[in-house]
GROMACS .gro file of C-alpha atoms in nm:
model
  211
    1LYS     CA    1  -0.918   1.235   0.111
    2ALA     CA    2  -0.886   1.258  -0.266
    3ASN     CA    3  -1.187   1.296  -0.491
    4ILE     CA    4  -1.352   0.962  -0.557
    5LEU     CA    5  -1.311   0.848  -0.916
    6PRO     CA    6  -1.638   0.743  -1.083
    7TYR     CA    7  -1.685   0.373  -1.145
    8GLU     CA    8  -1.679   0.433  -1.522
    9THR     CA    9  -1.321   0.566  -1.497
   10ILE     CA   10  -1.209   0.269  -1.287
   11ARG     CA   11  -1.376   0.026  -1.528
   12SER     CA   12  -1.209   0.196  -1.825
   13ILE     CA   13  -0.861   0.163  -1.668
   14ILE     CA   14  -0.916  -0.204  -1.583
   15GLU     CA   15  -1.058  -0.293  -1.923
   16SER     CA   16  -0.775  -0.107  -2.098
   17ASP     CA   17  -0.509  -0.297  -1.899
   18TYR     CA   18  -0.670  -0.640  -1.934
   19LYS     CA   19  -0.802  -0.591  -2.286
   20MET     CA   20  -1.137  -0.741  -2.189
   21PRO     CA   21  -1.463  -0.638  -2.017
   22ILE     CA   22  -1.443  -0.606  -1.639
   23ASN     CA   23  -1.701  -0.882  -1.591
   24GLN     CA   24  -1.458  -1.120  -1.760
   25VAL     CA   25  -1.178  -1.020  -1.523
   26PHE     CA   26  -1.373  -1.035  -1.195
   27LYS     CA   27  -1.676  -1.240  -1.102
   28GLU     CA   28  -1.794  -0.954  -0.879
   29PHE     CA   29  -1.668  -0.596  -0.853
   30GLN     CA   30  -1.791  -0.348  -0.593
   31ARG     CA   31  -1.861  -0.013  -0.756
   32GLN     CA   32  -1.828   0.185  -0.433
   33PRO     CA   33  -1.459   0.217  -0.338
   34LEU     CA   34  -1.320   0.108  -0.002
   35GLY     CA   35  -1.090   0.408  -0.011
   36SER     CA   36  -0.957   0.678  -0.239
   37ALA     CA   37  -0.623   0.860  -0.217
   38SER     CA   38  -0.400   1.082  -0.430
   39VAL     CA   39  -0.235   0.798  -0.624
   40SER     CA   40  -0.496   0.523  -0.632
   41GLN     CA   41  -0.842   0.398  -0.544
   42VAL     CA   42  -0.928   0.059  -0.390
   43HIS     CA   43  -1.232  -0.158  -0.463
   44LYS     CA   44  -1.344  -0.493  -0.324
   45ALA     CA   45  -1.390  -0.773  -0.577
   46VAL     CA   46  -1.422  -1.149  -0.616
   47THR     CA   47  -1.217  -1.352  -0.867
   48PHE     CA   48  -1.363  -1.635  -1.073
   49ASP     CA   49  -1.206  -1.890  -0.838
   50GLY     CA   50  -1.396  -1.733  -0.546
   51LYS     CA   51  -1.108  -1.539  -0.389
   52VAL     CA   52  -1.208  -1.210  -0.220
   53VAL     CA   53  -0.957  -0.943  -0.317
   54ALA     CA   54  -0.876  -0.575  -0.288
   55VAL     CA   55  -0.818  -0.412  -0.627
   56LYS     CA   56  -0.592  -0.107  -0.617
   57VAL     CA   57  -0.626   0.106  -0.932
   58LYS     CA   58  -0.385   0.386  -1.018
   59ARG     CA   59  -0.542   0.720  -1.098
   60PRO     CA   60  -0.515   0.831  -1.463
   61ASN     CA   61  -0.228   1.067  -1.554
   62VAL     CA   62  -0.053   1.027  -1.217
   63GLU     CA   63   0.291   1.019  -1.384
   64GLN     CA   64   0.218   1.331  -1.590
   65HIS     CA   65   0.094   1.525  -1.286
   66LEU     CA   66   0.399   1.415  -1.087
   67THR     CA   67   0.639   1.522  -1.362
   68SER     CA   68   0.472   1.862  -1.382
   69ASP     CA   69   0.477   1.913  -1.005
   70ILE     CA   70   0.842   1.805  -0.975
   71ARG     CA   71   0.941   2.045  -1.253
   72ILE     CA   72   0.784   2.331  -1.057
   73MET     CA   73   0.951   2.220  -0.733
   74LYS     CA   74   1.293   2.204  -0.904
   75PHE     CA   75   1.245   2.554  -1.048
   76PHE     CA   76   1.168   2.704  -0.707
   77ALA     CA   77   1.446   2.502  -0.543
   78LEU     CA   78   1.700   2.647  -0.787
   79LEU     CA   79   1.552   2.995  -0.746
   80GLY     CA   80   1.569   2.962  -0.368
   81MET     CA   81   1.930   2.843  -0.376
   82THR     CA   82   2.020   3.137  -0.600
   83CYS     CA   83   1.870   3.385  -0.355
   84SER     CA   84   1.949   3.218  -0.022
   85ARG     CA   85   2.282   3.109   0.119
   86THR     CA   86   2.096   2.892   0.372
   87LEU     CA   87   1.911   2.700   0.100
   88ARG     CA   88   2.239   2.653  -0.088
   89LYS     CA   89   2.391   2.511   0.230
   90PHE     CA   90   2.109   2.256   0.259
   91GLN     CA   91   2.125   2.168  -0.112
   92LEU     CA   92   1.749   2.213  -0.160
   93TYR     CA   93   1.762   2.102  -0.524
   94GLY     CA   94   1.918   1.772  -0.418
   95VAL     CA   95   1.635   1.722  -0.167
   96VAL     CA   96   1.380   1.759  -0.449
   97VAL     CA   97   1.573   1.511  -0.667
   98PHE     CA   98   1.577   1.261  -0.379
   99PHE     CA   99   1.204   1.313  -0.321
  100GLU     CA  100   1.134   1.255  -0.691
  101ALA     CA  101   1.320   0.924  -0.689
  102TRP     CA  102   1.131   0.813  -0.379
  103ILE     CA  103   0.786   0.913  -0.501
  104ARG     CA  104   0.840   0.752  -0.844
  105GLN     CA  105   0.898   0.422  -0.664
  106ASP     CA  106   0.575   0.482  -0.475
  107ILE     CA  107   0.371   0.499  -0.796
  108ASP     CA  108   0.543   0.197  -0.958
  109PHE     CA  109   0.275  -0.072  -0.916
  110ARG     CA  110   0.498  -0.349  -1.053
  111LEU     CA  111   0.752  -0.268  -0.782
  112GLU     CA  112   0.478  -0.254  -0.520
  113ALA     CA  113   0.354  -0.601  -0.614
  114LYS     CA  114   0.709  -0.736  -0.594
  115ASN     CA  115   0.763  -0.572  -0.254
  116ILE     CA  116   0.438  -0.713  -0.115
  117LYS     CA  117   0.559  -1.064  -0.197
  118ILE     CA  118   0.901  -1.005  -0.038
  119PHE     CA  119   0.745  -0.851   0.272
  120ARG     CA  120   0.501  -1.142   0.304
  121GLU     CA  121   0.777  -1.401   0.283
  122GLN     CA  122   0.983  -1.208   0.537
  123GLU     CA  123   0.697  -1.171   0.785
  124LEU     CA  124   0.574  -1.529   0.750
  125SER     CA  125   0.917  -1.638   0.870
  126ASN     CA  126   0.830  -1.458   1.196
  127SER     CA  127   0.508  -1.656   1.233
  128SER     CA  128   0.479  -1.943   1.481
  129GLU     CA  129   0.212  -2.148   1.654
  130LYS     CA  130   0.210  -1.897   1.939
  131TYR     CA  131   0.245  -1.582   1.728
  132LYS     CA  132   0.049  -1.626   1.407
  133VAL     CA  133   0.133  -1.352   1.159
  134PHE     CA  134  -0.074  -1.298   0.844
  135CYS     CA  135   0.037  -1.082   0.553
  136MET     CA  136  -0.161  -1.027   0.236
  137ASP     CA  137  -0.044  -1.184  -0.089
  138ILE     CA  138  -0.095  -1.065  -0.444
  139VAL     CA  139  -0.268  -1.234  -0.737
  140ASP     CA  140   0.026  -1.230  -0.981
  141GLU     CA  141  -0.169  -1.293  -1.298
  142LEU     CA  142  -0.403  -0.999  -1.230
  143CYS     CA  143  -0.137  -0.736  -1.150
  144THR     CA  144  -0.055  -0.479  -1.421
  145ASP     CA  145   0.118  -0.141  -1.450
  146ASN     CA  146  -0.198   0.028  -1.321
  147VAL     CA  147  -0.363  -0.240  -1.105
  148VAL     CA  148  -0.249  -0.436  -0.800
  149VAL     CA  149  -0.478  -0.719  -0.686
  150MET     CA  150  -0.420  -0.853  -0.335
  151ASP     CA  151  -0.587  -1.045  -0.053
  152PHE     CA  152  -0.882  -0.871   0.110
  153VAL     CA  153  -0.829  -0.891   0.486
  154GLU     CA  154  -1.137  -0.918   0.710
  155GLY     CA  155  -1.056  -0.790   1.057
  156ILE     CA  156  -1.075  -0.494   1.294
  157PRO     CA  157  -0.813  -0.216   1.302
  158VAL     CA  158  -0.642  -0.201   1.641
  159SER     CA  159  -0.743   0.168   1.658
  160LYS     CA  160  -1.104   0.055   1.720
  161LYS     CA  161  -1.039  -0.049   2.079
  162LYS     CA  162  -1.401  -0.041   2.197
  163GLU     CA  163  -1.511  -0.272   1.915
  164LEU     CA  164  -1.226  -0.513   1.990
  165PHE     CA  165  -1.289  -0.522   2.365
  166GLU     CA  166  -1.660  -0.592   2.311
  167ASN     CA  167  -1.602  -0.878   2.063
  168LYS     CA  168  -1.506  -1.205   2.234
  169GLU     CA  169  -1.355  -1.344   1.913
  170TYR     CA  170  -1.076  -1.086   1.931
  171ASP     CA  171  -0.787  -1.045   2.176
  172ILE     CA  172  -0.628  -0.701   2.137
  173TYR     CA  173  -0.346  -0.785   2.378
  174LYS     CA  174  -0.251  -1.097   2.183
  175THR     CA  175  -0.264  -0.900   1.858
  176ILE     CA  176  -0.024  -0.633   1.987
  177GLU     CA  177   0.203  -0.898   2.143
  178THR     CA  178   0.218  -1.084   1.810
  179TYR     CA  179   0.291  -0.763   1.620
  180MET     CA  180   0.569  -0.659   1.857
  181ASN     CA  181   0.720  -1.009   1.844
  182ALA     CA  182   0.736  -0.990   1.462
  183ILE     CA  183   0.902  -0.646   1.476
  184ILE     CA  184   1.166  -0.757   1.728
  185LYS     CA  185   1.245  -1.068   1.522
  186ASN     CA  186   1.303  -0.844   1.222
  187TRP     CA  187   1.548  -0.629   1.417
  188PHE     CA  188   1.768  -0.934   1.473
  189ARG     CA  189   1.749  -1.089   1.126
  190ASP     CA  190   2.067  -1.253   1.000
  191ASP     CA  191   1.996  -1.171   0.634
  192ILE     CA  192   1.931  -0.800   0.583
  193SER     CA  193   2.005  -0.787   0.210
  194GLU     CA  194   1.636  -0.711   0.144
  195PHE     CA  195   1.510  -0.585   0.478
  196PHE     CA  196   1.149  -0.460   0.479
  197PHE     CA  197   0.969  -0.299   0.770
  198GLN     CA  198   0.636  -0.137   0.857
  199ALA     CA  199   0.712   0.232   0.803
  200ASP     CA  200   0.368   0.361   0.902
  201PRO     CA  201   0.279   0.161   1.216
  202HIS     CA  202  -0.011   0.364   1.352
  203LEU     CA  203  -0.290   0.155   1.501
  204SER     CA  204  -0.530   0.173   1.206
  205ASN     CA  205  -0.261   0.000   0.992
  206ILE     CA  206  -0.253  -0.304   1.220
  207ILE     CA  207  -0.546  -0.541   1.174
  208ALA     CA  208  -0.661  -0.776   1.448
  209LEU     CA  209  -0.790  -1.110   1.320
  210PRO     CA  210  -1.046  -1.334   1.498
  211ASN     CA  211  -0.913  -1.591   1.746
   0.00000   0.00000   0.00000
């Protein structure tokens, strides 16, 4: 886990992006984060129209730290290729360049908001009366270069099997069946021009919903 950013830092980022006090952006904002990672920190909030949301805030100076780290990686990649025939064979410098392109997409919050919308539309097409799929949506007007605001999902991660088995409102078997049905439908899509998939499908990333 990354170090938790103090609320004052999060508030400063939000107020800088929105050009207004945080209490004019959100009706309620939970100071304690739901989670904190290397790129961002997530807080629960409520909008003025009563929508419960998750607010993902990018850490300050992420781009500068990334640029510095990549510069070091490129230096050692070139040094390694100079000294090692094996590293030259595997084109280590090219691997670092590819990694840089990938990770820069990962910290592009505008791109993330766009991808969430595409993924939602794609997955909702896999939903049916029998297999009800829910994907979070974003709040367009509240998304910025440093903040992504999206639906807050109340549910139980499938990894918490004991909790699911003991709660009669949940059906873990139906949840997994629905999830697998959505995946298989995606495999056989006719239009794959913008094909999105769940790239990190461990059980804590799949949320069971009541009923």
